[in-house]
């Protein structure tokens, strides 16, 4: 860890030194720096960052400078590169940070943004962007659509440099390979940065127009509001994920037999949903349903969940109450939507022999039919202390055999297609299901665990809830 922190500190100092070299030309006597424009943009950026440190606003304002990237890009379009780099420094040095060390994070942010804005401004100047912005008076109109070319190119460079620096500091701090540290950063940020670049171009054109800098603020205000709303959405989504994690961890701690099972059921449910062509919003809710399907086990006595021997009929009835317990636990969590019905009905069977209400066919909610297949699949392919896991192909065949009576055939086919397309990497106690090969007693079939005599001697899928714990497999 010391080496990691040392590498990160050295990298921060290197970027800060690079930022200093970028801004020095603007401070030299006779540089011709437009101090009025520089002062206005710097002050505006500073004002945008200060609310984050105000106790009155608290965490209701965006922490990241992403809200103000249109302002920084407008500076890159309006000012020479060294002056544009200066705009980012004061605001970054006073901005709020959530994690320590605050000083190092502020220095890093200031250096990173200064270098990034300098690079964007240099490309914009190189492509003749300042001349294309026009100016006051009817004879100096902006050169559109050519002005879009240097602006979009500058926004592209802004995104490239920013994500390269973000990935590099992550690699230095966490000792990650650069390819892994950079993975996914550019695709996620390129679109928003191009939009910020267009907003910055509008600000720069209005700034140079006869309407002056005040008109340019009307571009910044809606951008700030939209980014603020977006930041609130991400905070709310993070709170949702934290709620889900806390509930799943509580179940995993209580039921050691099925630790990790919930996450895998969530992934298998998503695999089925993608093959069915569900909308992305529903897929996310279905993932929550898969992850939380066993949350009702929090209401089941721990001695029953962890019992090593066969369960008594009374203990089985207690475990069979967990869907109703789970539904009561999540009843008030509004963002779960359809997931609540899946938690309640994921043990129903198409032929009506399931629980808690014995629903049949299409009366069982769609999400519950998906989770039922995902739940049984992971139960069969996972090795637990009281039985071995089965290979994935064997589990799929068992699901197909039970399709139409226990499982929805459409969901079984979707899972089979998804597994063929993407494979399965669900971890089990001793490796993946395909890797686990537990020796079976002589005369028993490795796929089913029963005598290899009659072809009719088949078993039903192991109970996802461990109701088969301590009991021998029996023919259906």
Short mmCIF file of C-alpha atoms in Angstrom, two decimals:
data_model
loop_
_atom_site.label_atom_id
_atom_site.label_comp_id
_atom_site.label_asym_id
_atom_site.label_seq_id
_atom_site.Cartn_x
_atom_site.Cartn_y
_atom_site.Cartn_z
CA UNK A 1 0.00 0.00 0.00
CA UNK A 2 2.87 2.40 0.71
CA UNK A 3 4.25 1.81 -2.77
CA UNK A 4 0.80 2.37 -4.22
CA UNK A 5 0.31 5.64 -2.36
CA UNK A 6 3.83 6.73 -3.32
CA UNK A 7 3.16 6.07 -7.01
CA UNK A 8 -0.10 7.99 -6.83
CA UNK A 9 1.57 10.96 -5.11
CA UNK A 10 4.33 11.03 -7.71
CA UNK A 11 1.79 10.94 -10.51
CA UNK A 12 -0.25 13.77 -8.94
CA UNK A 13 2.89 15.89 -8.62
CA UNK A 14 3.79 15.18 -12.25
CA UNK A 15 0.35 16.27 -13.47
CA UNK A 16 0.45 19.36 -11.21
CA UNK A 17 3.86 20.26 -12.70
CA UNK A 18 2.46 19.79 -16.19
CA UNK A 19 -0.46 22.08 -15.33
CA UNK A 20 1.97 24.73 -14.05
CA UNK A 21 3.89 24.62 -17.33
CA UNK A 22 0.60 24.96 -19.21
CA UNK A 23 -0.50 28.15 -17.41
CA UNK A 24 2.88 29.92 -17.06
CA UNK A 25 2.80 31.58 -20.51
CA UNK A 26 -0.41 33.41 -19.55
CA UNK A 27 1.30 34.99 -16.53
CA UNK A 28 4.30 36.38 -18.37
CA UNK A 29 4.42 40.15 -18.97
CA UNK A 30 3.29 41.08 -22.45
CA UNK A 31 1.46 37.80 -23.01
CA UNK A 32 -1.69 39.64 -24.08
CA UNK A 33 -3.92 37.59 -21.78
CA UNK A 34 -7.57 38.80 -21.91
CA UNK A 35 -7.84 39.27 -18.16
CA UNK A 36 -11.43 40.52 -18.19
CA UNK A 37 -12.78 37.40 -19.91
CA UNK A 38 -10.43 35.20 -17.87
CA UNK A 39 -11.57 36.81 -14.61
CA UNK A 40 -15.26 36.47 -15.45
CA UNK A 41 -14.99 32.80 -16.43
CA UNK A 42 -12.77 31.96 -13.45
CA UNK A 43 -15.12 33.69 -11.04
CA UNK A 44 -18.12 31.99 -12.58
CA UNK A 45 -16.51 28.57 -12.27
CA UNK A 46 -15.54 29.36 -8.68
CA UNK A 47 -19.13 30.35 -7.87
CA UNK A 48 -20.39 27.10 -9.37
CA UNK A 49 -18.07 25.04 -7.15
CA UNK A 50 -18.62 26.87 -3.85
CA UNK A 51 -22.19 25.64 -3.11
CA UNK A 52 -20.79 22.13 -2.68
CA UNK A 53 -18.98 23.27 0.48
CA UNK A 54 -21.93 25.18 1.89
CA UNK A 55 -23.70 23.36 4.77
CA UNK A 56 -27.03 24.78 3.58
CA UNK A 57 -26.82 22.89 0.28
CA UNK A 58 -24.95 19.84 1.63
CA UNK A 59 -24.91 16.94 -0.82
CA UNK A 60 -27.72 18.31 -2.97
CA UNK A 61 -25.28 19.80 -5.48
CA UNK A 62 -23.09 17.80 -7.86
CA UNK A 63 -19.65 17.04 -6.47
CA UNK A 64 -17.95 16.44 -9.79
CA UNK A 65 -16.98 19.26 -12.08
CA UNK A 66 -18.92 17.46 -14.79
CA UNK A 67 -21.78 19.88 -14.19
CA UNK A 68 -19.54 22.74 -15.24
CA UNK A 69 -17.71 21.17 -18.16
CA UNK A 70 -19.68 23.40 -20.59
CA UNK A 71 -18.13 26.39 -18.80
CA UNK A 72 -14.62 24.94 -19.03
CA UNK A 73 -15.11 24.12 -22.71
CA UNK A 74 -16.44 27.62 -23.33
CA UNK A 75 -13.20 28.90 -21.75
CA UNK A 76 -11.25 26.62 -24.11
CA UNK A 77 -13.10 28.19 -27.06
CA UNK A 78 -12.86 31.82 -25.88
CA UNK A 79 -9.32 32.03 -24.45
CA UNK A 80 -5.77 31.16 -25.50
CA UNK A 81 -4.72 27.73 -24.17
CA UNK A 82 -2.64 28.99 -21.16
CA UNK A 83 -5.41 31.36 -20.04
CA UNK A 84 -8.09 28.68 -20.52
CA UNK A 85 -6.11 26.31 -18.30
CA UNK A 86 -6.11 28.94 -15.52
CA UNK A 87 -9.91 29.00 -15.39
CA UNK A 88 -10.15 25.50 -13.90
CA UNK A 89 -7.64 25.92 -11.06
CA UNK A 90 -9.29 28.15 -8.39
CA UNK A 91 -12.64 26.35 -8.51
CA UNK A 92 -11.00 22.94 -8.36
CA UNK A 93 -8.89 23.93 -5.35
CA UNK A 94 -11.92 25.03 -3.30
CA UNK A 95 -14.39 22.38 -4.49
CA UNK A 96 -15.87 19.80 -2.14
CA UNK A 97 -14.41 16.31 -1.94
CA UNK A 98 -16.03 13.38 -0.15
CA UNK A 99 -13.03 11.15 0.57
CA UNK A 100 -9.65 11.88 2.15
CA UNK A 101 -7.00 13.01 1.53
CA UNK A 102 -8.85 16.18 0.53
CA UNK A 103 -5.77 18.28 -0.28
CA UNK A 104 -4.26 15.69 -2.61
CA UNK A 105 -7.61 15.20 -4.34
CA UNK A 106 -8.05 18.93 -4.90
CA UNK A 107 -4.53 19.32 -6.27
CA UNK A 108 -5.12 16.35 -8.55
CA UNK A 109 -8.42 17.73 -9.82
CA UNK A 110 -6.95 21.18 -10.46
CA UNK A 111 -3.94 19.77 -12.34
CA UNK A 112 -6.04 17.27 -14.30
CA UNK A 113 -8.59 19.85 -15.47
CA UNK A 114 -5.95 22.47 -16.26
CA UNK A 115 -4.05 20.05 -18.52
CA UNK A 116 -7.29 18.83 -20.10
CA UNK A 117 -8.62 22.34 -20.85
CA UNK A 118 -5.22 23.38 -22.20
CA UNK A 119 -5.22 20.43 -24.62
CA UNK A 120 -8.77 21.18 -25.79
CA UNK A 121 -8.02 24.89 -26.26
CA UNK A 122 -4.83 24.11 -28.20
CA UNK A 123 -6.69 21.88 -30.66
CA UNK A 124 -9.50 24.45 -31.00
CA UNK A 125 -6.97 27.20 -31.78
CA UNK A 126 -5.06 24.97 -34.19
CA UNK A 127 -8.23 24.35 -36.22
CA UNK A 128 -9.12 28.05 -36.42
CA UNK A 129 -11.94 27.84 -33.91
CA UNK A 130 -11.60 31.36 -32.40
CA UNK A 131 -12.04 32.99 -35.81
CA UNK A 132 -15.14 30.90 -36.51
CA UNK A 133 -16.93 32.19 -33.38
CA UNK A 134 -17.68 35.57 -34.91
CA UNK A 135 -17.98 38.74 -32.82
CA UNK A 136 -20.06 41.84 -32.14
CA UNK A 137 -21.58 43.50 -35.17
CA UNK A 138 -23.56 42.24 -38.17
CA UNK A 139 -20.44 41.72 -40.29
CA UNK A 140 -18.87 39.20 -37.85
CA UNK A 141 -21.37 36.37 -37.68
CA UNK A 142 -20.23 32.92 -36.52
CA UNK A 143 -18.95 30.68 -39.27
CA UNK A 144 -21.50 27.88 -39.05
CA UNK A 145 -21.45 24.98 -39.59
CA UNK A 146 -17.61 25.09 -39.73
CA UNK A 147 -17.44 26.22 -36.08
CA UNK A 148 -18.81 22.81 -35.12
CA UNK A 149 -15.68 21.06 -36.41
CA UNK A 150 -13.08 22.64 -34.07
CA UNK A 151 -15.56 22.63 -31.17
CA UNK A 152 -16.41 18.92 -31.50
CA UNK A 153 -12.76 18.01 -32.06
CA UNK A 154 -11.79 19.97 -28.96
CA UNK A 155 -14.53 18.18 -26.98
CA UNK A 156 -13.20 14.84 -28.24
CA UNK A 157 -9.66 15.74 -27.12
CA UNK A 158 -11.08 16.95 -23.79
CA UNK A 159 -12.72 13.55 -23.27
CA UNK A 160 -9.64 11.59 -24.36
CA UNK A 161 -7.23 13.47 -22.10
CA UNK A 162 -9.59 13.49 -19.12
CA UNK A 163 -10.30 9.75 -19.28
CA UNK A 164 -6.62 8.94 -19.90
CA UNK A 165 -5.65 10.85 -16.77
CA UNK A 166 -8.50 9.28 -14.76
CA UNK A 167 -7.43 5.79 -15.77
CA UNK A 168 -3.77 6.50 -15.11
CA UNK A 169 -4.31 7.73 -11.55
CA UNK A 170 -6.48 4.69 -10.89
CA UNK A 171 -3.71 2.44 -12.17
CA UNK A 172 -1.13 4.23 -10.03
CA UNK A 173 -3.24 4.19 -6.87
CA UNK A 174 -4.63 0.66 -7.15
CA UNK A 175 -1.75 -0.98 -9.07
CA UNK A 176 -4.13 -2.05 -11.84
CA UNK A 177 -3.08 -2.79 -15.43
CA UNK A 178 -3.64 0.29 -17.59
CA UNK A 179 -5.96 -1.57 -19.92
CA UNK A 180 -8.21 -2.55 -17.04
CA UNK A 181 -8.05 0.91 -15.46
CA UNK A 182 -9.05 2.60 -18.73
CA UNK A 183 -11.67 0.00 -19.64
CA UNK A 184 -15.07 1.58 -20.25
CA UNK A 185 -14.08 5.13 -19.25
CA UNK A 186 -14.13 6.68 -22.73
CA UNK A 187 -17.39 5.09 -24.00
CA UNK A 188 -19.23 6.28 -20.89
CA UNK A 189 -17.93 9.84 -21.05
CA UNK A 190 -17.61 10.61 -24.76
CA UNK A 191 -21.31 11.28 -25.40
CA UNK A 192 -21.81 13.64 -22.44
CA UNK A 193 -18.59 15.49 -23.24
CA UNK A 194 -19.69 16.10 -26.82
CA UNK A 195 -22.98 17.52 -25.52
CA UNK A 196 -21.02 19.71 -23.10
CA UNK A 197 -18.89 20.83 -26.02
CA UNK A 198 -21.95 21.97 -27.99
CA UNK A 199 -23.24 23.84 -24.93
CA UNK A 200 -19.82 25.44 -24.52
CA UNK A 201 -19.89 26.47 -28.19
CA UNK A 202 -23.28 28.15 -27.69
CA UNK A 203 -21.88 30.02 -24.69
CA UNK A 204 -18.81 31.13 -26.64
CA UNK A 205 -20.88 32.37 -29.61
CA UNK A 206 -23.24 34.32 -27.34
CA UNK A 207 -20.26 35.68 -25.38
CA UNK A 208 -18.73 37.05 -28.58
CA UNK A 209 -22.06 38.34 -29.89
CA UNK A 210 -23.58 41.77 -29.35
CA UNK A 211 -25.57 40.33 -26.42
CA UNK A 212 -22.41 39.80 -24.38
CA UNK A 213 -21.45 37.51 -21.47
CA UNK A 214 -24.80 37.87 -19.68
CA UNK A 215 -26.60 36.06 -22.49
CA UNK A 216 -24.09 33.21 -22.26
CA UNK A 217 -25.23 32.50 -18.71
CA UNK A 218 -28.64 31.43 -20.01
CA UNK A 219 -26.89 28.42 -21.56
CA UNK A 220 -25.08 27.50 -18.36
CA UNK A 221 -28.14 27.67 -16.10
CA UNK A 222 -30.22 24.91 -17.79
CA UNK A 223 -27.10 22.77 -18.18
CA UNK A 224 -26.39 23.09 -14.46
CA UNK A 225 -30.00 22.23 -13.57
CA UNK A 226 -30.03 19.17 -15.85
CA UNK A 227 -26.72 17.94 -14.44
CA UNK A 228 -28.01 18.53 -10.92
CA UNK A 229 -31.07 16.39 -11.64
CA UNK A 230 -28.83 13.72 -13.19
CA UNK A 231 -26.61 13.75 -10.09
CA UNK A 232 -29.66 13.29 -7.85
CA UNK A 233 -30.76 10.32 -9.98
CA UNK A 234 -27.35 8.68 -9.56
CA UNK A 235 -27.38 9.29 -5.80
CA UNK A 236 -30.84 7.75 -5.55
CA UNK A 237 -29.74 4.78 -7.66
CA UNK A 238 -26.67 4.32 -5.44
CA UNK A 239 -28.94 4.36 -2.39
CA UNK A 240 -31.10 1.66 -4.02
CA UNK A 241 -28.06 -0.53 -4.63
CA UNK A 242 -26.88 -0.01 -1.05
CA UNK A 243 -30.30 -1.10 0.23
CA UNK A 244 -30.21 -4.24 -1.92
CA UNK A 245 -26.64 -5.05 -0.81
CA UNK A 246 -27.52 -4.69 2.85
CA UNK A 247 -30.50 -7.05 2.56
CA UNK A 248 -28.54 -9.64 0.57
CA UNK A 249 -25.63 -9.56 3.00
CA UNK A 250 -28.04 -10.11 5.87
CA UNK A 251 -29.49 -13.19 4.11
CA UNK A 252 -26.02 -14.55 3.26
CA UNK A 253 -24.89 -14.18 6.87
CA UNK A 254 -27.97 -15.96 8.13
CA UNK A 255 -28.17 -18.78 5.56
CA UNK A 256 -24.62 -20.08 5.04
CA UNK A 257 -25.90 -22.91 2.81
CA UNK A 258 -26.78 -20.52 -0.03
CA UNK A 259 -24.11 -17.81 0.28
CA UNK A 260 -23.63 -16.08 -3.09
CA UNK A 261 -26.78 -17.75 -4.42
CA UNK A 262 -28.77 -14.49 -4.60
CA UNK A 263 -26.28 -12.68 -6.82
CA UNK A 264 -26.11 -15.62 -9.21
CA UNK A 265 -29.89 -15.86 -9.44
CA UNK A 266 -29.93 -12.16 -10.29
CA UNK A 267 -27.43 -12.74 -13.12
CA UNK A 268 -29.31 -15.75 -14.45
CA UNK A 269 -32.56 -13.75 -14.37
CA UNK A 270 -30.94 -10.99 -16.42
CA UNK A 271 -29.69 -13.60 -18.90
CA UNK A 272 -33.27 -14.83 -19.40
CA UNK A 273 -34.69 -11.31 -19.62
CA UNK A 274 -32.19 -10.29 -22.31
CA UNK A 275 -33.16 -13.29 -24.42
CA UNK A 276 -36.82 -12.35 -24.01
CA UNK A 277 -36.06 -8.83 -25.24
CA UNK A 278 -37.25 -7.03 -22.11
CA UNK A 279 -36.75 -3.27 -21.82
CA UNK A 280 -33.65 -2.22 -19.91
CA UNK A 281 -35.70 -0.67 -17.10
CA UNK A 282 -37.55 -3.95 -16.50
CA UNK A 283 -34.30 -5.93 -16.68
CA UNK A 284 -32.86 -3.85 -13.84
CA UNK A 285 -35.97 -4.44 -11.69
CA UNK A 286 -35.85 -8.15 -12.54
CA UNK A 287 -32.23 -8.27 -11.43
CA UNK A 288 -33.35 -6.84 -8.08
CA UNK A 289 -36.05 -9.53 -7.94
CA UNK A 290 -33.49 -12.28 -8.50
CA UNK A 291 -31.11 -10.86 -5.92
CA UNK A 292 -33.82 -10.40 -3.28
CA UNK A 293 -35.94 -13.48 -3.94
CA UNK A 294 -34.81 -15.12 -0.68
CA UNK A 295 -34.91 -12.03 1.53
CA UNK A 296 -37.80 -13.61 3.44
CA UNK A 297 -35.35 -16.05 5.00
CA UNK A 298 -34.58 -13.25 7.45
CA UNK A 299 -37.88 -14.24 9.07
CA UNK A 300 -37.02 -17.94 9.27
CA UNK A 301 -35.32 -19.15 12.48
CA UNK A 302 -31.57 -19.54 12.00
CA UNK A 303 -31.58 -23.01 13.56
CA UNK A 304 -33.89 -24.20 10.77
CA UNK A 305 -31.84 -22.64 7.97
CA UNK A 306 -28.57 -24.09 9.28
CA UNK A 307 -29.87 -27.51 10.27
CA UNK A 308 -27.64 -30.30 8.91
CA UNK A 309 -30.07 -33.18 9.20
CA UNK A 310 -33.42 -33.82 7.50
CA UNK A 311 -36.10 -31.20 8.02
CA UNK A 312 -39.26 -32.11 9.86
CA UNK A 313 -42.64 -31.38 8.22
CA UNK A 314 -43.09 -28.45 10.60
CA UNK A 315 -39.68 -27.02 9.69
CA UNK A 316 -40.51 -27.35 6.00
CA UNK A 317 -43.71 -25.41 6.54
CA UNK A 318 -41.75 -22.68 8.31
CA UNK A 319 -39.28 -22.37 5.41
CA UNK A 320 -42.18 -22.30 2.93
CA UNK A 321 -43.36 -19.10 4.59
CA UNK A 322 -40.29 -17.18 3.42
CA UNK A 323 -41.88 -15.80 0.20
CA UNK A 324 -44.59 -14.13 2.28
CA UNK A 325 -42.03 -12.87 4.78
CA UNK A 326 -39.99 -11.46 1.91
CA UNK A 327 -42.99 -9.72 0.40
CA UNK A 328 -43.73 -8.07 3.73
CA UNK A 329 -40.10 -6.93 4.08
CA UNK A 330 -40.01 -5.23 0.66
CA UNK A 331 -43.64 -4.07 0.53
CA UNK A 332 -42.71 -0.45 1.24
CA UNK A 333 -39.71 -0.25 -1.13
CA UNK A 334 -41.30 1.56 -4.05
CA UNK A 335 -38.49 1.26 -6.60
CA UNK A 336 -38.78 -2.56 -6.62
CA UNK A 337 -42.03 -2.47 -8.59
CA UNK A 338 -42.71 -5.86 -10.22
CA UNK A 339 -39.93 -7.42 -8.17
CA UNK A 340 -42.24 -7.58 -5.16
CA UNK A 341 -44.59 -9.99 -6.94
CA UNK A 342 -41.62 -12.14 -8.00
CA UNK A 343 -40.42 -12.38 -4.41
CA UNK A 344 -43.88 -13.53 -3.32
CA UNK A 345 -44.56 -16.03 -6.13
CA UNK A 346 -41.18 -17.43 -7.22
CA UNK A 347 -42.05 -20.87 -5.74
CA UNK A 348 -45.36 -21.22 -7.58
CA UNK A 349 -45.47 -23.97 -10.23
CA UNK A 350 -47.32 -24.02 -13.51
CA UNK A 351 -49.32 -27.10 -12.48
CA UNK A 352 -50.51 -25.41 -9.26
CA UNK A 353 -48.48 -27.57 -6.86
CA UNK A 354 -46.26 -24.68 -5.70
CA UNK A 355 -46.57 -22.27 -2.79
CA UNK A 356 -47.66 -20.00 -1.17
CA UNK A 357 -50.97 -19.73 -3.12
CA UNK A 358 -50.89 -22.58 -5.62
CA UNK A 359 -51.21 -20.31 -8.68
CA UNK A 360 -51.25 -21.94 -12.12
CA UNK A 361 -50.01 -21.04 -15.60
CA UNK A 362 -50.17 -17.40 -16.62
CA UNK A 363 -51.68 -16.43 -13.29
CA UNK A 364 -48.10 -16.58 -11.99
CA UNK A 365 -46.45 -13.16 -12.60
CA UNK A 366 -43.90 -13.08 -15.43
CA UNK A 367 -41.03 -12.01 -13.18
CA UNK A 368 -41.82 -14.87 -10.79
CA UNK A 369 -41.66 -17.39 -13.67
CA UNK A 370 -38.25 -16.02 -14.68
CA UNK A 371 -36.84 -16.09 -11.15
CA UNK A 372 -38.17 -19.63 -10.58
CA UNK A 373 -36.09 -20.95 -13.50
CA UNK A 374 -33.00 -18.95 -12.50
CA UNK A 375 -33.37 -20.06 -8.88
CA UNK A 376 -33.65 -23.75 -9.73
CA UNK A 377 -30.78 -23.54 -12.23
CA UNK A 378 -28.36 -22.10 -9.70
CA UNK A 379 -29.56 -24.53 -7.02
CA UNK A 380 -28.72 -27.45 -9.31
CA UNK A 381 -25.35 -26.15 -10.49
CA UNK A 382 -24.09 -25.01 -7.07
CA UNK A 383 -22.21 -27.35 -4.79
CA UNK A 384 -23.46 -27.18 -1.23
CA UNK A 385 -22.36 -28.96 1.89
CA UNK A 386 -25.14 -31.53 1.66
CA UNK A 387 -24.91 -32.40 -2.07
CA UNK A 388 -22.69 -31.86 -5.14
CA UNK A 389 -23.43 -29.43 -7.95
CA UNK A 390 -24.48 -30.74 -11.34
CA UNK A 391 -22.87 -29.81 -14.66
CA UNK A 392 -24.63 -26.97 -16.50
CA UNK A 393 -25.83 -29.15 -19.44
CA UNK A 394 -27.39 -31.66 -17.03
CA UNK A 395 -29.16 -28.86 -15.13
CA UNK A 396 -30.55 -27.42 -18.38
CA UNK A 397 -31.87 -30.82 -19.44
CA UNK A 398 -33.56 -31.22 -16.05
CA UNK A 399 -35.21 -27.81 -16.45
CA UNK A 400 -36.43 -28.81 -19.92
CA UNK A 401 -37.86 -32.04 -18.53
CA UNK A 402 -39.81 -30.12 -15.90
CA UNK A 403 -40.94 -27.39 -18.34
CA UNK A 404 -44.70 -27.19 -18.62
CA UNK A 405 -45.35 -28.64 -15.17
CA UNK A 406 -42.99 -26.84 -12.81
CA UNK A 407 -41.38 -24.20 -15.03
CA UNK A 408 -42.52 -21.92 -17.86
CA UNK A 409 -41.13 -23.48 -21.10
CA UNK A 410 -40.53 -20.01 -22.57
CA UNK A 411 -38.25 -19.07 -19.68
CA UNK A 412 -36.40 -22.39 -19.84
CA UNK A 413 -35.75 -21.95 -23.57
CA UNK A 414 -34.55 -18.38 -22.98
CA UNK A 415 -32.09 -19.55 -20.32
CA UNK A 416 -30.79 -22.31 -22.60
CA UNK A 417 -30.24 -19.80 -25.43
CA UNK A 418 -28.54 -17.36 -23.09
CA UNK A 419 -26.19 -20.02 -21.76
CA UNK A 420 -25.29 -21.10 -25.30
CA UNK A 421 -24.60 -17.50 -26.24
CA UNK A 422 -22.77 -16.26 -23.14
CA UNK A 423 -21.85 -19.33 -21.09
CA UNK A 424 -22.08 -19.42 -17.29
CA UNK A 425 -19.47 -18.32 -14.79
CA UNK A 426 -21.48 -18.74 -11.61
CA UNK A 427 -19.12 -19.56 -8.74
CA UNK A 428 -19.90 -22.48 -6.47
CA UNK A 429 -18.31 -23.75 -3.29
CA UNK A 430 -15.56 -25.67 -5.07
CA UNK A 431 -15.43 -23.95 -8.46
CA UNK A 432 -17.91 -23.53 -11.27
CA UNK A 433 -20.61 -26.07 -11.85
CA UNK A 434 -18.82 -27.38 -14.92
CA UNK A 435 -15.63 -27.89 -12.94
CA UNK A 436 -17.16 -29.75 -9.99
CA UNK A 437 -16.97 -33.49 -10.36
CA UNK A 438 -17.86 -35.17 -7.07
CA UNK A 439 -17.45 -38.98 -7.13
CA UNK A 440 -20.82 -40.74 -6.74
CA UNK A 441 -21.38 -44.09 -5.06
CA UNK A 442 -21.37 -47.08 -7.33
CA UNK A 443 -24.66 -47.75 -9.02
CA UNK A 444 -25.70 -44.08 -8.99
CA UNK A 445 -25.91 -41.74 -11.94
CA UNK A 446 -23.61 -38.70 -11.67
CA UNK A 447 -26.24 -36.42 -13.17
CA UNK A 448 -29.10 -37.35 -10.87
CA UNK A 449 -27.59 -39.09 -7.87
CA UNK A 450 -30.05 -41.99 -8.02
CA UNK A 451 -29.75 -45.59 -9.11
CA UNK A 452 -28.89 -46.00 -12.76
CA UNK A 453 -31.52 -48.65 -13.34
CA UNK A 454 -34.82 -47.66 -14.92
CA UNK A 455 -34.86 -44.77 -17.36
CA UNK A 456 -37.96 -43.52 -15.54
CA UNK A 457 -36.00 -43.16 -12.31
CA UNK A 458 -35.50 -39.39 -12.59
CA UNK A 459 -35.27 -36.73 -9.91
CA UNK A 460 -36.83 -33.33 -9.67
CA UNK A 461 -34.51 -30.32 -9.41
CA UNK A 462 -33.06 -29.78 -5.93
CA UNK A 463 -35.09 -27.34 -3.90
CA UNK A 464 -33.52 -23.87 -4.13
CA UNK A 465 -34.43 -23.36 -0.50
CA UNK A 466 -32.60 -26.43 0.72
CA UNK A 467 -35.80 -28.33 1.49
CA UNK A 468 -34.06 -31.41 0.09
CA UNK A 469 -31.31 -31.00 2.71
CA UNK A 470 -30.43 -34.25 4.38
CA UNK A 471 -33.03 -36.19 2.37
CA UNK A 472 -32.24 -38.66 -0.43
CA UNK A 473 -33.30 -37.81 -3.98
CA UNK A 474 -36.53 -39.53 -4.92
CA UNK A 475 -38.18 -40.14 -8.29
CA UNK A 476 -40.95 -37.68 -9.19
#
